[in-house]
Coordinates of N, CA and C and ligand atoms in Angstrom, one line a residue:
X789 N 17.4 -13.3 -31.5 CA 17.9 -13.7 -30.1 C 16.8 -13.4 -29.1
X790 N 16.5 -14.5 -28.3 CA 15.6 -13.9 -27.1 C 16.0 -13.2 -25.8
X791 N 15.0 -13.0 -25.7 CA 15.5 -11.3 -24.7 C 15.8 -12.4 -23.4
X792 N 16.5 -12.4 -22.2 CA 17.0 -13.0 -21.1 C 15.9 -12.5 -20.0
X793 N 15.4 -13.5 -19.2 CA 14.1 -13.0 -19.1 C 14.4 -12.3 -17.0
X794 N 13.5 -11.7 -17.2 CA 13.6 -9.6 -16.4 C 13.6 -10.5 -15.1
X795 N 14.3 -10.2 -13.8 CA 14.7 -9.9 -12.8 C 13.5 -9.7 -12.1
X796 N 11.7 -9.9 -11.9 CA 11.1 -8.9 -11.7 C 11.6 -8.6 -9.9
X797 N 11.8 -9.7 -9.1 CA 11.6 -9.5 -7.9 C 13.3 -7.8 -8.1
X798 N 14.0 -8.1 -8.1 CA 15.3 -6.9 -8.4 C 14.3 -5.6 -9.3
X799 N 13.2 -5.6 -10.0 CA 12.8 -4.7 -10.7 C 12.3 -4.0 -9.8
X800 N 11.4 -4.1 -8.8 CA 10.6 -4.2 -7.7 C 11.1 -3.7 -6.9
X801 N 12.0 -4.0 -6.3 CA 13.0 -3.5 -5.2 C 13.6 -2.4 -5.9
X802 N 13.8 -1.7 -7.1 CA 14.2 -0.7 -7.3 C 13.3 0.7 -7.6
X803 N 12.2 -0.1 -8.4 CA 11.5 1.1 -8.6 C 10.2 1.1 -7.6
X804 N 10.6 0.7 -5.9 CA 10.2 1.3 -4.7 C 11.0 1.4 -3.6
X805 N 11.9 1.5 -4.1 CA 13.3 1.8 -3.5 C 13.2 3.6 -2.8
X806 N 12.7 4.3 -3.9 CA 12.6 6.0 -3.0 C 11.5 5.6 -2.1
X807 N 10.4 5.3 -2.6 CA 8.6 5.4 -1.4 C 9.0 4.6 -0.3
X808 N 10.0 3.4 -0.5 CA 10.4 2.8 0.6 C 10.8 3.7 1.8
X809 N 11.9 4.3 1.3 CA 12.8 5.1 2.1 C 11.5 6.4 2.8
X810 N 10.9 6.9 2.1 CA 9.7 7.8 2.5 C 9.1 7.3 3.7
X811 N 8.8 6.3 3.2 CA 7.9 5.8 4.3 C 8.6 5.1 5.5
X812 N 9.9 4.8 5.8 CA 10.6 4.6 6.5 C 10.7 5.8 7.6
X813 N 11.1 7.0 7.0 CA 11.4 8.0 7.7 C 9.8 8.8 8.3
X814 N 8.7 8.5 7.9 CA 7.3 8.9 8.8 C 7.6 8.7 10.0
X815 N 7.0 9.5 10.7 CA 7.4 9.5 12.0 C 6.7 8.5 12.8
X816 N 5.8 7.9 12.6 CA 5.1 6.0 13.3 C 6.1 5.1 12.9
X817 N 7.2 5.0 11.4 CA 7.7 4.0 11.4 C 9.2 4.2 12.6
X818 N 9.0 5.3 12.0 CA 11.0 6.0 12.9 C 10.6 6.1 14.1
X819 N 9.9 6.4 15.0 CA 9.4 6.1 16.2 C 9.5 4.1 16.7
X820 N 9.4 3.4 15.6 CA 9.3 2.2 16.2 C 10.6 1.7 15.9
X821 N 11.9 2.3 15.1 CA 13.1 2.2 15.0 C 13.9 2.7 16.0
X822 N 13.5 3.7 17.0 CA 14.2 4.5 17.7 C 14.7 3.9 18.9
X823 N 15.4 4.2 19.6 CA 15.8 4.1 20.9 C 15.3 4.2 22.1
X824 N 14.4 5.1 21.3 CA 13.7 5.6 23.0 C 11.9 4.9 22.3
X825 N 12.2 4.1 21.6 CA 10.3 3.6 21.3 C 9.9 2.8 22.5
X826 N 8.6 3.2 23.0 CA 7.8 2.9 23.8 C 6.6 1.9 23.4
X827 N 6.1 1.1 24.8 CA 5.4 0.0 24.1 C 4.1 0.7 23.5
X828 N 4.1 2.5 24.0 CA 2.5 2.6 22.9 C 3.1 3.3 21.7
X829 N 4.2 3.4 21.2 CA 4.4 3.7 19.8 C 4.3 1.9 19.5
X830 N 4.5 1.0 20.2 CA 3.9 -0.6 19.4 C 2.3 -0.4 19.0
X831 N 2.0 -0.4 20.1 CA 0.5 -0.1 20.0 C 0.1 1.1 19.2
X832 N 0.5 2.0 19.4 CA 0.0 2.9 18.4 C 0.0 2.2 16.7
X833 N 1.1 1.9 16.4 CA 1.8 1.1 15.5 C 0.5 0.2 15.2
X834 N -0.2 -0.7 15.8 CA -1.2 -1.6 15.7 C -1.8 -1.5 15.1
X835 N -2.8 -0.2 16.1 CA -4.0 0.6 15.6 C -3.9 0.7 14.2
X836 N -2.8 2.0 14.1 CA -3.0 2.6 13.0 C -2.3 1.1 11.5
X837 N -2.0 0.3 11.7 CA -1.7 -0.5 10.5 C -2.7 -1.5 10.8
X838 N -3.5 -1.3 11.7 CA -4.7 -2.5 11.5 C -5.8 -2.1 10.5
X839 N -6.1 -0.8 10.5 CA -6.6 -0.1 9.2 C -6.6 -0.2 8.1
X840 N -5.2 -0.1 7.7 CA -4.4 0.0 6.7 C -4.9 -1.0 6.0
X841 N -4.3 -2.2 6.9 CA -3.7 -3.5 6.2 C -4.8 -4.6 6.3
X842 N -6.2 -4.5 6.1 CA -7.2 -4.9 6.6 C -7.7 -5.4 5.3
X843 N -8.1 -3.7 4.6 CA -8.8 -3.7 3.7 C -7.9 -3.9 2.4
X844 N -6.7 -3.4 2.5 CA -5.6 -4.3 0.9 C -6.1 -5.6 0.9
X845 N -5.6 -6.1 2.2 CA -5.4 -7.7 2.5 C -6.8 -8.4 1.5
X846 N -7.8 -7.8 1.9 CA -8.8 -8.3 1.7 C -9.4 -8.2 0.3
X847 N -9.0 -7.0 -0.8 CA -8.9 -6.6 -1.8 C -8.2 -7.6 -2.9
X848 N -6.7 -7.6 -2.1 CA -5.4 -8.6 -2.8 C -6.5 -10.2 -3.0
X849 N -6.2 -10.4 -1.9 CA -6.4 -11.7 -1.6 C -8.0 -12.3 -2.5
X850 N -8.2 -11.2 -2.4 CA -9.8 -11.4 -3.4 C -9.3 -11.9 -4.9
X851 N -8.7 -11.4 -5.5 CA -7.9 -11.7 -6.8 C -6.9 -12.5 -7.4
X852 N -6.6 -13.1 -6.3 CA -5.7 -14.3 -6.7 C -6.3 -15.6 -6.0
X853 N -5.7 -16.8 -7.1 CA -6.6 -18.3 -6.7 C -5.3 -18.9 -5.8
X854 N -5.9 -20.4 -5.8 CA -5.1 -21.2 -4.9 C -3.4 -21.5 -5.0
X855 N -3.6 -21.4 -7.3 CA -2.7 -21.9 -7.2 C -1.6 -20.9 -7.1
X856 N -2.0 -19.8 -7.5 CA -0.7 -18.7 -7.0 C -0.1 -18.2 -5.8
X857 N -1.4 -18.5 -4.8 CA -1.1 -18.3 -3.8 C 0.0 -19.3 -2.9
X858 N 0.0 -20.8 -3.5 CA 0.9 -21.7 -3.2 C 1.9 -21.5 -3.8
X859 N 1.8 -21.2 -5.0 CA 3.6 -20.7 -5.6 C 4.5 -19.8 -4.7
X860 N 3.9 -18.8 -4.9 CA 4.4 -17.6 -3.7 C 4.5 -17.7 -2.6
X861 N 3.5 -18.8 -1.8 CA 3.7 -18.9 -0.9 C 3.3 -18.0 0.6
X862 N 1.9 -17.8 -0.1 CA 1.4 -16.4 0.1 C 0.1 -16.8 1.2
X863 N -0.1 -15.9 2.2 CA -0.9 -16.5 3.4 C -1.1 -14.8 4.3
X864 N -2.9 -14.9 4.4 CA -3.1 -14.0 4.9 C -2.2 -13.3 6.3
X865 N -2.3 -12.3 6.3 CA -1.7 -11.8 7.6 C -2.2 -11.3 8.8
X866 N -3.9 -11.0 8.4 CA -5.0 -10.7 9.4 C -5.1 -11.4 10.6
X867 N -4.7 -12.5 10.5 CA -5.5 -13.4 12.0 C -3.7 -12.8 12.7
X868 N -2.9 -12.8 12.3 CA -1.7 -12.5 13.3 C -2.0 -10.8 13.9
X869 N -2.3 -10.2 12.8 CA -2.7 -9.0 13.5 C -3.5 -8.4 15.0
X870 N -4.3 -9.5 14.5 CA -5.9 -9.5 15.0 C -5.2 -10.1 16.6
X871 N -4.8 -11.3 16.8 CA -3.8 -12.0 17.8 C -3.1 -10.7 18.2
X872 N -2.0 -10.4 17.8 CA -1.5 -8.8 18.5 C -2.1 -7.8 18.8
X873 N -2.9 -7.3 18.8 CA -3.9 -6.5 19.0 C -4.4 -6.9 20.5
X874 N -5.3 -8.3 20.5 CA -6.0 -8.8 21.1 C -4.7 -8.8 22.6
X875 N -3.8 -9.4 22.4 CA -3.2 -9.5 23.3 C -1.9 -8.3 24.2
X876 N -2.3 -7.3 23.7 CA -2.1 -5.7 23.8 C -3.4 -5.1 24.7
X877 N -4.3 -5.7 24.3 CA -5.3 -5.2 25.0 C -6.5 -4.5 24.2
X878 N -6.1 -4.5 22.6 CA -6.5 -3.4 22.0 C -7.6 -4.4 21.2
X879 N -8.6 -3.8 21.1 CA -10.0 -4.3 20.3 C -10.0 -4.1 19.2
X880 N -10.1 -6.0 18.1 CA -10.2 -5.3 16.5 C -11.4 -5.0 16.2
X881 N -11.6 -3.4 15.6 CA -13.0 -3.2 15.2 C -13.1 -2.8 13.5
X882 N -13.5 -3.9 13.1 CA -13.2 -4.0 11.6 C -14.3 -2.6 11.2
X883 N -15.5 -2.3 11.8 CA -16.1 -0.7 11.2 C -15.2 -0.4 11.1
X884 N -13.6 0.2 11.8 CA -13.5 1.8 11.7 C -12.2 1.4 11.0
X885 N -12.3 0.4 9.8 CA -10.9 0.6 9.3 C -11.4 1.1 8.3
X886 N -10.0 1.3 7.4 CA -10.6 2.5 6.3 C -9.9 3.7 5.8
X887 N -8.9 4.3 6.8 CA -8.0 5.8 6.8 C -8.6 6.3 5.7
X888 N -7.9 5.9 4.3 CA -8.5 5.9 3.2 C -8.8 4.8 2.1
X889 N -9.8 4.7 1.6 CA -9.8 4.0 0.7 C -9.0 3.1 0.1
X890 N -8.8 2.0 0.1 CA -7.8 1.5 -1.1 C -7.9 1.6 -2.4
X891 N -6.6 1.4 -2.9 CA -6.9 2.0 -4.3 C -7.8 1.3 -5.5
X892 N -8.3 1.7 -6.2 CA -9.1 0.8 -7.4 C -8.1 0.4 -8.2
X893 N -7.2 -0.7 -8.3 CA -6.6 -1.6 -8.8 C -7.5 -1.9 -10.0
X894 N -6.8 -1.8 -11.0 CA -7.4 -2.8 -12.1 C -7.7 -4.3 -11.7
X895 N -8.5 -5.1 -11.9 CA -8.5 -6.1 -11.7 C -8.0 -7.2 -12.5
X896 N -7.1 -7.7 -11.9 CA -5.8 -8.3 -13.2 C -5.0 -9.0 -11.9
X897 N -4.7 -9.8 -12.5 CA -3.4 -10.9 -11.1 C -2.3 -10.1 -11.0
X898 N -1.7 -9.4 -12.2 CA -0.2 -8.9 -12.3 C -0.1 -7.5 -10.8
X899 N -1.5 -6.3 -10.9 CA -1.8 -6.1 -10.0 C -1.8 -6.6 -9.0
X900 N -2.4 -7.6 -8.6 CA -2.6 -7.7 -7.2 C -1.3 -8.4 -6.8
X901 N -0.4 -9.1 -7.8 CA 0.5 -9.6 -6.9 C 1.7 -8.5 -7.1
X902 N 1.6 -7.7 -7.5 CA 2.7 -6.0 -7.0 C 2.2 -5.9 -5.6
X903 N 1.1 -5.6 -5.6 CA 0.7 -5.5 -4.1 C 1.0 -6.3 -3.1
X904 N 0.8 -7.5 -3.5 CA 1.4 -8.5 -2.6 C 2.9 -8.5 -2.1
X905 N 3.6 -8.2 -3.0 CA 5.2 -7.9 -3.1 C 5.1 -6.8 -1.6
X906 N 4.3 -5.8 -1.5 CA 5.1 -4.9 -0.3 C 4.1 -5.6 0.8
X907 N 3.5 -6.2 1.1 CA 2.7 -6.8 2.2 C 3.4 -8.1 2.2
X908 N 4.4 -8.7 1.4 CA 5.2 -9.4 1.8 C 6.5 -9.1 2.1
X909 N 6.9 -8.0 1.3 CA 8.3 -7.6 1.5 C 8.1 -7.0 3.4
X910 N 7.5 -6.2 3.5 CA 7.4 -5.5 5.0 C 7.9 -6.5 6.0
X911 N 7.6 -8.3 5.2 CA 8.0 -8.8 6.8 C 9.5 -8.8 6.9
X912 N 10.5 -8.5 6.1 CA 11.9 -8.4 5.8 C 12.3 -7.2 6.8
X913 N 11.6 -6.3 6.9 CA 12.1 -5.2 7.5 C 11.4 -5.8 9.0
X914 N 10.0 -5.9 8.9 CA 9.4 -6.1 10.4 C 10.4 -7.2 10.8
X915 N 11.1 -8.6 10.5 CA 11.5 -9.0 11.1 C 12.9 -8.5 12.0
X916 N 13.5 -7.4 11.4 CA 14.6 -6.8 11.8 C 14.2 -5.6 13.2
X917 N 12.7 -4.8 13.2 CA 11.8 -4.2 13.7 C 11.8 -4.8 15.3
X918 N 10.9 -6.1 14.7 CA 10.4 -7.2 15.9 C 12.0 -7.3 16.7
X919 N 12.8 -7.5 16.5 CA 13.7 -7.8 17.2 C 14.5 -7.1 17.9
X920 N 14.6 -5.6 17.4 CA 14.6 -3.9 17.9 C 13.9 -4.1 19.4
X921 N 12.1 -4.2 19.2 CA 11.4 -4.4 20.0 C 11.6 -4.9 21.2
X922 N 11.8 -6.0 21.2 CA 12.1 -7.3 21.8 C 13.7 -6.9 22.9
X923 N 14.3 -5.9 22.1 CA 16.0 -5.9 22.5 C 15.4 -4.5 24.0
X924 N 14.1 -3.4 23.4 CA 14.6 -2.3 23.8 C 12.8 -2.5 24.9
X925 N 12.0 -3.3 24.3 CA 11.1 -3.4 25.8 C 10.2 -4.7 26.1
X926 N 11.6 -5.5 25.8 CA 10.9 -6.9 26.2 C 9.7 -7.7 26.2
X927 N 9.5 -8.7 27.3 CA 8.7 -9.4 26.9 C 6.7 -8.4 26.4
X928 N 7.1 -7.3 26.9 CA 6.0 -7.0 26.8 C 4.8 -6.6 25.7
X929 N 6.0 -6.8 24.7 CA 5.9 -6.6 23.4 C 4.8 -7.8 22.4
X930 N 5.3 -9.2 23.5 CA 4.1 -9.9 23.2 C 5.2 -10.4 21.7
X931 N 4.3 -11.1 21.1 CA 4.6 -12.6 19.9 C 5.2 -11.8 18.8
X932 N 4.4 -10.5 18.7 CA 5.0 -9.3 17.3 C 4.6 -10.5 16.2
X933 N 3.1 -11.3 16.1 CA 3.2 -11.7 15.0 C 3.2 -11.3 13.5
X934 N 2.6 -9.9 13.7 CA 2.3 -9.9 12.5 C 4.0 -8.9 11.7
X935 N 4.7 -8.1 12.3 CA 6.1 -7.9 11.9 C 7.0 -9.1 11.7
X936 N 6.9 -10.2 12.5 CA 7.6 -10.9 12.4 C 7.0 -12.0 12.2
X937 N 6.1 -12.1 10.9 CA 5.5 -12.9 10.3 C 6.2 -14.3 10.2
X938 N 6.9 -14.4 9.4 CA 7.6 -15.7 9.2 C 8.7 -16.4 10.2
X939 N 9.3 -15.1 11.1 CA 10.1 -15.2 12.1 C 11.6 -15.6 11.2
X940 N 11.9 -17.2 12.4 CA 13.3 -17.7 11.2 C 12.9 -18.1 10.1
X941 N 12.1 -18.6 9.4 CA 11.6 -18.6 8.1 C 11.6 -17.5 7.4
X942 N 12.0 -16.4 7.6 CA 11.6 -14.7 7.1 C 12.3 -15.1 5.4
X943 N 13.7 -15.6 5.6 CA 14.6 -15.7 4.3 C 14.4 -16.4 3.8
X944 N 13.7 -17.6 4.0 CA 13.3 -19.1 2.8 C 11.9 -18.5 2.8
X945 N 11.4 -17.7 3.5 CA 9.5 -17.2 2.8 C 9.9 -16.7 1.3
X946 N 10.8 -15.4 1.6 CA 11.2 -14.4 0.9 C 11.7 -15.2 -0.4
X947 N 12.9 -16.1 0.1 CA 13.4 -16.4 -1.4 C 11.9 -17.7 -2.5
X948 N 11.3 -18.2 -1.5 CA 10.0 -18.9 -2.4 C 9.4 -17.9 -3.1
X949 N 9.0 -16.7 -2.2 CA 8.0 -15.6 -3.1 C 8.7 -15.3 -4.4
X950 N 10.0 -14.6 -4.0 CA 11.1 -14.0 -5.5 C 11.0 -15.0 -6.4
X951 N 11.5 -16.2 -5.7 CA 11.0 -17.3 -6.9 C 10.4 -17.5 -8.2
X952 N 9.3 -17.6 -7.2 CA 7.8 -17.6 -7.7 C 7.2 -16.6 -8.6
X953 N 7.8 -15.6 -7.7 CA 7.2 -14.4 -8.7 C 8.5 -14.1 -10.3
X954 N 9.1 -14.3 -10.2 CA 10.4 -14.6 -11.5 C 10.1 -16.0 -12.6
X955 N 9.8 -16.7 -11.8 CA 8.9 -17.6 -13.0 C 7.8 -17.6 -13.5
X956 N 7.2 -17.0 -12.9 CA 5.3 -16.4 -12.8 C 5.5 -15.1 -14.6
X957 N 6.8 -14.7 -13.9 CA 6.9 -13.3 -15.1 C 7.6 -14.3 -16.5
X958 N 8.0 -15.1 -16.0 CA 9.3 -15.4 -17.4 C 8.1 -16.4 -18.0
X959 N 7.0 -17.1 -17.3 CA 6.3 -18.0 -18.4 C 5.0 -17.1 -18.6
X960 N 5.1 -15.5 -18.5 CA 4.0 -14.7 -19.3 C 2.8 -14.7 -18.0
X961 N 3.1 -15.2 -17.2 CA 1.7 -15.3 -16.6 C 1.3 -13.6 -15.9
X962 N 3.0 -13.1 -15.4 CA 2.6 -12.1 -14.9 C 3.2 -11.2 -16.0
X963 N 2.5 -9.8 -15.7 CA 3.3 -8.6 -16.7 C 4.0 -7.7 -16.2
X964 N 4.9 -7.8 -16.1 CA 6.2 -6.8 -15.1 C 5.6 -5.3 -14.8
X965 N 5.5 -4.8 -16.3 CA 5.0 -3.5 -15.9 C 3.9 -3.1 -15.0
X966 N 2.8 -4.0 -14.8 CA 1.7 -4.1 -14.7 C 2.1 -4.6 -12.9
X967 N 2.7 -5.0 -12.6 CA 3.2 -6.0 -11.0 C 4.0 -5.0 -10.5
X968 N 5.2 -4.0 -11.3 CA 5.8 -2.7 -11.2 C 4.4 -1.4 -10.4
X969 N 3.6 -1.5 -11.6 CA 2.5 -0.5 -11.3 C 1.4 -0.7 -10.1
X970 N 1.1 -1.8 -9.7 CA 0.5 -2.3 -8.5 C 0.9 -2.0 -7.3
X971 N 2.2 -2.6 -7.2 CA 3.5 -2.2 -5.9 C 3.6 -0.6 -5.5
X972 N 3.6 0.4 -6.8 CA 4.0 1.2 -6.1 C 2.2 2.2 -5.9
X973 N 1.6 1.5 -6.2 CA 0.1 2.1 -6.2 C -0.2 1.7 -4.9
X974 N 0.0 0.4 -4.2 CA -0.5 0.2 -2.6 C 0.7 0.7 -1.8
X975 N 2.5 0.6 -2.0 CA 3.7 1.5 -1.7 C 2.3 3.5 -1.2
X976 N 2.2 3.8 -2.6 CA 2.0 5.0 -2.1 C 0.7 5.3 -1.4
X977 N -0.4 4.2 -1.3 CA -1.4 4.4 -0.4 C -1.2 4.4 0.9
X978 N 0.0 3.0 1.2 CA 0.5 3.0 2.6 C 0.9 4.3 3.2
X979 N 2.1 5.1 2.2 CA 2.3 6.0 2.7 C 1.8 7.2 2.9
X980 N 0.5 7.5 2.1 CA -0.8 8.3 2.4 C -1.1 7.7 3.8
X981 N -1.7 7.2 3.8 CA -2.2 6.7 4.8 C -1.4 6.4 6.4
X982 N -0.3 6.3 6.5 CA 0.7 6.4 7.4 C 1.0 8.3 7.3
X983 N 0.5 9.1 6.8 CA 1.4 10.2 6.7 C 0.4 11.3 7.7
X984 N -0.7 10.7 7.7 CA -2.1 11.2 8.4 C -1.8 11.1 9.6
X985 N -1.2 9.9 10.2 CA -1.2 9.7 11.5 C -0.7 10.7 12.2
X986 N 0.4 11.8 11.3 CA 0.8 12.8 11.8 C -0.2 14.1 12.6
X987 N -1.2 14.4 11.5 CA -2.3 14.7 11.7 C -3.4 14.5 12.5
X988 N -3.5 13.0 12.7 CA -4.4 12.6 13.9 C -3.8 11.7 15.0
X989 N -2.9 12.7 16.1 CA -2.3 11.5 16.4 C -3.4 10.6 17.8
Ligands
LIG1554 C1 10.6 1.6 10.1 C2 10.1 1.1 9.0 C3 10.8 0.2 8.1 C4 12.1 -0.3 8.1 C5 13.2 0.1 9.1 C6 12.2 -1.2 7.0 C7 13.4 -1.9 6.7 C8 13.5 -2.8 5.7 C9 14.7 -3.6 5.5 C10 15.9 -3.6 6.4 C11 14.4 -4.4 4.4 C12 15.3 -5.5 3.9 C13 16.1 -5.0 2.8 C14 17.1 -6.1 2.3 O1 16.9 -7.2 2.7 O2 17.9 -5.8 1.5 C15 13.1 -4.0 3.9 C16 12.5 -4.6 2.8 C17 11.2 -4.3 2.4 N1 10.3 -3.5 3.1 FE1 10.7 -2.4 4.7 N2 11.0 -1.3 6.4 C18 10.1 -0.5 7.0 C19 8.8 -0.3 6.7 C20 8.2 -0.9 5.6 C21 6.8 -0.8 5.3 C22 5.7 0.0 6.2 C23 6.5 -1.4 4.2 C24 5.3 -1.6 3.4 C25 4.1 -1.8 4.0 C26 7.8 -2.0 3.8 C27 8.0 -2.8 2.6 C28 9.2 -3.4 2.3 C29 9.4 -4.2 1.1 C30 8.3 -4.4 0.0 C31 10.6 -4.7 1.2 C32 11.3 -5.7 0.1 C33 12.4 -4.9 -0.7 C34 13.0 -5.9 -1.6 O3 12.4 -6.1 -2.7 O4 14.0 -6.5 -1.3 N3 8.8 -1.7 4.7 N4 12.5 -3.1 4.7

């Protein structure tokens, strides 16, 4: 009998299901959930994920080709950043990104596209985020492109990626375990790295 083939996008969502919730409650993310957030916890918010998400981006994206990137449906996120930033006021200075290191990934597709999974998934929450924003300090807030990446597209991006990545796993291309182990290796750098800000605010 053949085995019924694995769920990966539902595998994924469970086994970062706790680091999720971790990193939700840091106090940069729960500050931009709150009631009383202010437009420099946005900005603060910038800064410190301009760092972050600079050098993954650029790591990820190094390791996968064209054609996977069109399955998934996958498209850098830097120039939107870089646009928010700019139009905040705030200067991108690619020296001083870095917090820490990104992780040494094996270099393997199944890798980089676990990684991909939370630099995509994020826009599910950012779009819920962005519109927090938007509700509690207006226009000031500017485009929020890079949280609200896909905007009204957020749920037809999302359902192409899951897709994608569920047939990606069922015809062998990707290896669950290995797409599992990626996700929660950039999951827990983010949250290193988000956990510091407490330390340097
Ligand atoms: C205040 C901070 C955050 C909040 C409130 C938040 C909230 C959410 C929400 C509401 C969803 C959608 C769940 C669903 O549709 O069932 C989601 C999904 C997701 N978020 Fe966040 N999020 C936050 C931060 C982050 C960060 C910083 C990352 C990673 C960089 C991240 C990665 C993800 C991923 C990967 C998913 C997809 C989960 C799935 O497989 O369905 N989130 N988030």
């Amino acid at each position: 009998m053949t085995e019924p083939p694995i769920d990966l996008a539902l595998a994924l969502r469970r086994a970062t299901a706790s680091i999720h919730a971790e990193v939700e409650r840091l106090d940069l993310m729960a500050s931009l959930v709150s009631e009383g957030v202010t437009l420099e916890d946005y900005r603060r918010y910038l800064r410190v994920i301009a760092s972050i998400h600079a050098p993954i981006e650029e790591m990820l994206y190094s390791q996968i080709d064209d054609a996977i990137r069109t399955r998934l449906g996958l498209r850098p996120k830097l120039p939107a950043l870089i646009e928010d930033l700019r139009e905040q006021g705030l200067l991108w200075r690619p020296h001083q990104i870095g917090v820490i290191p990104p992780p040494l990934l094996p270099v393997d597709l199944s890798y980089a596209i676990g990684g991909l999974y939370v630099v995509e998934g994020s826009t599910l929450g950012g779009h819920t985020i962005a519109r927090h924003l938007r509700r509690r300090l207006g226009d000031t807030v500017g485009g929020t492109r890079l949280l609200d990446f896909h905007g009204l597209q957020t749920a037809a991006a999302w359902r192409i990626f899951t897709t994608g990545l569920n047939e990606s796993a069922a015809e062998g291309l990707l290896v669950p375990e290995r797409v599992i182990a990626g996700a929660l290796e950039i999951f827990s750098h983010i949250y290193r790295c988000l956990e510091l800000v407490k330390l340097q605010p």
